[in-house]
Amino acid sequence: KIRRVAVACLNERPSSLGMVNNKTFVIGYDSNDACSLQAWAVGPSNQLTRLSDIKTPDRRITQVATTDKLVTSVGEEGHLTVHTVQGGRMLYSARSGMCLNACTHYLGHSVLVGSSAGQLHCYDTREGSPTPASTMSSDLVSILGITVHSTQPTIVANSRADGSILIWDLRNGTFPLATFAGHASAIWEVKFESDKADNLYTASEDGQLLLWNGAALSGVGGLLGGGGGKVSPWLTPEISHKKMDVFNLLGSDNKLPVNSFDICKGRVVCGGERQTLFCVDSCEE
């Protein structure tokens, strides 16, 4: 069941969205005419309200990642920054020599970052070092989105410019375990759902916001994951579109690119080329 909760018009095209909680989220922009980061809220009557601005050194944000207290951002100029949500105080900053397209928090104080050169970098923000602690490579296809599994953090998925999705098991080497076709066009963002580990969401240039239910993969000879030896469906090398239930949350009418989204407790906020925010509730019956 899909229910659209709220819609708001923006002055600029959002490049990334990150939910702090079910009522608050952060928007990143890739335009010099906008403040790089903005905090927004869903009000009591489901109206969307802008709360505050957060200044960053990179004026073209490609992706943001959030916790209940922190917002991390990366941008076209290679900046990686970590700010507090309240007050916007900068806690960590680093700069790469290439465009950074994707980021996510990993194991507490670390941040995983995806680059235009197809590399995954891991930064330890506790050390304060501006260089990555480790680097993993697939090929030269640009990484656009990255997400960490909610219950098995060694499982990482990233989306790419060619419409494919890579699944990594960070315990086993520095190369991806599986690759499958996700969309016909670039996938700008990918997210595991924190409350339902079988669900994966993707937002694409083709105008689709897809929910992938990987529960059916559990019977396809997966590899052992964490959590007491439980088999993870996302460690199945034979992943394909046909082996999962896939739902388009925006319906078939939307043809313009979906640049970014985030999900918290079944609520999805997304935005794209229409300079419009959509807030959608998805639930299973």
XYZ file of C-alpha atoms in Angstrom:
285
model
C 0.000 0.000 0.000
C 1.433 3.383 -1.072
C 0.145 6.692 0.325
C 1.460 10.115 -0.750
C 1.652 12.283 2.390
C 3.049 15.664 1.306
C 4.462 17.590 -1.648
C 6.544 20.811 -1.645
C 8.073 22.912 -4.434
C 11.743 23.952 -4.250
C 13.683 26.815 -5.818
C 16.539 24.498 -6.804
C 16.930 20.893 -7.922
C 17.809 18.629 -4.947
C 20.778 16.335 -5.514
C 20.499 14.309 -2.286
C 18.215 13.657 0.685
C 18.924 12.147 4.105
C 16.379 11.492 6.867
C 17.418 12.322 10.434
C 14.197 10.789 11.782
C 10.632 10.251 10.597
C 9.913 13.994 10.771
C 13.223 15.693 9.885
C 15.468 15.416 6.825
C 18.411 17.178 5.143
C 18.560 18.217 1.466
C 21.790 18.634 -0.503
C 22.008 20.788 -3.653
C 24.437 20.785 -6.568
C 23.779 24.374 -7.656
C 25.932 27.399 -6.828
C 22.713 29.405 -6.422
C 21.587 27.420 -3.355
C 22.926 26.876 0.128
C 24.653 23.492 -0.019
C 22.628 21.810 2.762
C 19.195 22.560 4.224
C 17.273 20.931 7.100
C 13.514 20.403 6.586
C 10.675 18.993 8.697
C 7.268 17.351 8.204
C 4.826 19.375 10.347
C 1.747 18.278 12.332
C -0.535 18.770 9.315
C 2.002 17.083 6.983
C 3.245 20.412 5.598
C 6.944 20.547 4.664
C 8.896 23.377 6.347
C 12.489 24.570 5.873
C 14.293 24.740 9.230
C 17.895 25.858 8.684
C 20.943 26.052 6.380
C 24.284 24.257 6.858
C 27.391 25.720 5.192
C 29.859 23.345 3.498
C 33.136 23.966 1.582
C 31.716 22.164 -1.483
C 28.996 24.161 -3.249
C 27.930 21.188 -5.384
C 26.768 18.399 -3.097
C 26.368 14.984 -4.696
C 25.156 12.978 -1.661
C 24.376 13.257 2.036
C 24.188 10.597 4.764
C 22.515 11.167 8.131
C 22.238 9.781 11.645
C 20.091 11.157 14.456
C 22.869 13.673 15.235
C 25.173 13.931 12.196
C 24.995 14.816 8.511
C 27.858 13.759 6.231
C 28.190 15.146 2.702
C 30.397 14.701 -0.379
C 30.607 16.826 -3.524
C 31.909 17.375 -7.018
C 34.979 19.227 -5.762
C 36.083 16.203 -3.726
C 35.159 17.444 -0.239
C 34.007 15.055 2.511
C 32.532 16.798 5.575
C 30.752 15.745 8.768
C 28.500 18.284 10.543
C 26.165 18.216 13.520
C 22.505 18.420 12.495
C 21.802 20.831 15.343
C 23.827 23.980 14.791
C 25.699 22.762 11.695
C 29.098 22.555 13.445
C 31.816 20.896 11.304
C 33.440 17.892 13.032
C 35.555 16.423 10.203
C 36.771 17.466 6.772
C 38.843 15.807 4.029
C 39.386 16.398 0.336
C 39.997 13.893 -2.463
C 41.585 14.568 -5.808
C 38.464 13.390 -7.656
C 34.702 13.867 -7.671
C 33.013 12.059 -4.773
C 29.492 10.844 -5.585
C 28.352 8.735 -2.634
C 28.766 8.363 1.124
C 27.346 6.431 4.064
C 28.182 5.945 7.733
C 29.905 2.667 8.564
C 30.579 1.004 11.928
C 30.241 4.062 14.120
C 33.028 6.515 13.321
C 33.888 5.476 9.760
C 32.494 6.765 6.465
C 32.389 4.816 3.180
C 32.764 7.004 0.092
C 32.240 6.162 -3.593
C 34.157 7.994 -6.327
C 33.777 8.777 -10.018
C 36.695 6.368 -10.640
C 34.712 3.347 -9.365
C 36.511 3.092 -6.016
C 35.212 2.651 -2.459
C 37.187 4.544 0.192
C 36.863 4.116 3.959
C 37.670 7.159 6.127
C 38.104 6.927 9.908
C 36.799 10.247 11.236
C 38.152 9.567 14.751
C 41.735 9.702 13.510
C 41.251 13.082 11.868
C 43.373 11.992 8.907
C 42.376 13.523 5.534
C 43.373 10.324 3.683
C 41.324 7.090 3.492
C 42.213 4.209 5.798
C 41.485 1.691 3.015
C 40.416 1.559 -0.651
C 38.496 -1.077 -2.648
C 38.083 -1.181 -6.426
C 35.663 -2.712 -8.927
C 36.250 -1.123 -12.342
C 36.146 2.368 -13.809
C 32.325 2.728 -13.798
C 31.366 5.667 -11.588
C 29.813 4.809 -8.207
C 26.738 6.975 -7.575
C 25.190 5.485 -4.419
C 26.249 3.346 -1.468
C 24.430 1.675 1.426
C 25.312 -0.593 4.367
C 23.073 -3.497 5.409
C 21.200 -2.690 8.629
C 21.900 -5.960 10.499
C 25.008 -7.278 8.702
C 27.292 -4.257 8.209
C 29.875 -6.203 6.203
C 27.293 -6.338 3.383
C 27.462 -3.189 1.238
C 25.593 -2.333 -1.971
C 26.447 0.415 -4.403
C 24.704 1.741 -7.503
C 26.502 2.851 -10.652
C 26.284 5.087 -13.692
C 25.563 2.135 -16.026
C 22.371 1.131 -14.129
C 23.962 -1.801 -12.297
C 24.136 -2.644 -8.586
C 27.166 -4.221 -6.904
C 26.994 -6.288 -3.695
C 30.145 -6.398 -1.548
C 31.076 -8.637 1.376
C 33.774 -6.560 3.055
C 35.071 -9.605 4.971
C 36.150 -11.348 1.774
C 38.643 -9.371 -0.255
C 38.462 -6.020 -1.992
C 36.258 -6.941 -4.977
C 32.426 -7.144 -5.282
C 30.676 -10.481 -4.734
C 27.804 -10.013 -7.195
C 26.510 -7.622 -9.869
C 22.973 -7.325 -11.208
C 21.096 -5.002 -13.577
C 18.913 -2.578 -11.651
C 17.703 0.054 -14.140
C 18.114 0.962 -17.802
C 19.731 4.265 -16.763
C 22.057 5.560 -14.047
C 21.023 4.725 -10.466
C 21.576 7.883 -8.433
C 20.919 6.361 -5.030
C 20.527 2.985 -3.300
C 19.404 2.209 0.278
C 18.817 -0.845 2.449
C 15.773 -0.357 4.675
C 16.897 -0.259 8.313
C 13.748 -1.914 9.723
C 13.345 -4.578 7.003
C 16.687 -5.988 5.948
C 15.248 -7.809 2.905
C 14.230 -4.505 1.273
C 16.488 -2.491 -1.034
C 15.440 0.806 -2.668
C 16.874 2.452 -5.802
C 16.294 5.853 -7.465
C 17.175 6.267 -11.129
C 17.566 8.597 -14.081
C 14.689 6.642 -15.685
C 12.156 8.216 -13.269
C 11.613 5.123 -11.150
C 11.900 4.729 -7.377
C 11.977 0.961 -6.935
C 11.524 -1.246 -3.888
C 13.328 -4.585 -4.266
C 12.154 -7.328 -1.898
C 14.992 -9.846 -1.612
C 13.123 -12.305 0.622
C 12.755 -14.776 -2.258
C 16.540 -14.929 -2.582
C 16.769 -16.773 0.746
C 16.088 -20.038 -1.069
C 18.718 -19.514 -3.760
C 21.855 -20.840 -2.090
C 23.146 -17.751 -0.337
C 26.481 -17.519 1.432
C 26.796 -17.367 5.196
C 26.492 -13.869 6.602
C 26.877 -12.483 10.104
C 24.358 -12.787 12.911
C 25.001 -16.306 14.124
C 25.507 -17.951 10.745
C 22.189 -16.812 9.271
C 22.134 -16.956 5.474
C 21.799 -13.493 3.954
C 19.814 -13.333 0.702
C 21.995 -10.426 -0.461
C 25.087 -12.668 -0.470
C 23.563 -14.795 -3.224
C 25.785 -14.607 -6.328
C 22.830 -15.494 -8.623
C 20.909 -12.266 -7.928
C 18.641 -11.153 -10.777
C 15.594 -9.007 -11.471
C 13.442 -12.135 -11.969
C 14.178 -13.568 -8.517
C 12.812 -10.559 -6.567
C 9.484 -8.776 -6.163
C 9.969 -5.208 -7.470
C 7.595 -2.255 -6.907
C 7.693 1.273 -8.391
C 6.696 3.643 -5.566
C 6.042 6.637 -7.856
C 3.957 4.767 -10.417
C 4.407 4.784 -14.174
C 3.433 8.453 -14.707
C 6.721 9.918 -13.479
C 9.236 10.084 -16.354
C 11.705 12.643 -14.952
C 14.840 11.515 -13.075
C 14.642 10.780 -9.342
C 17.895 12.150 -7.953
C 17.673 11.098 -4.330
C 15.546 9.672 -1.537
C 15.722 8.365 1.991
C 13.504 6.112 4.075
C 12.690 5.954 7.783
C 10.098 3.629 9.328
C 8.243 3.091 6.059
C 8.216 6.790 5.093
C 10.074 7.731 1.905
C 11.072 11.301 0.960
C 12.347 11.790 -2.600
C 13.154 14.597 -5.027
C 14.435 15.132 -8.532
C 14.363 17.148 -11.744
C 10.832 18.444 -11.114
C 12.184 20.576 -8.210
C 9.510 18.862 -6.127
C 9.651 16.930 -2.854
C 7.454 13.851 -2.498
C 6.748 12.245 0.856
C 5.334 8.720 0.477
C 4.312 6.156 3.082
C 4.754 2.542 2.065
C 3.468 -0.321 4.168
C 2.728 -4.001 3.734
C -0.754 -5.455 4.278
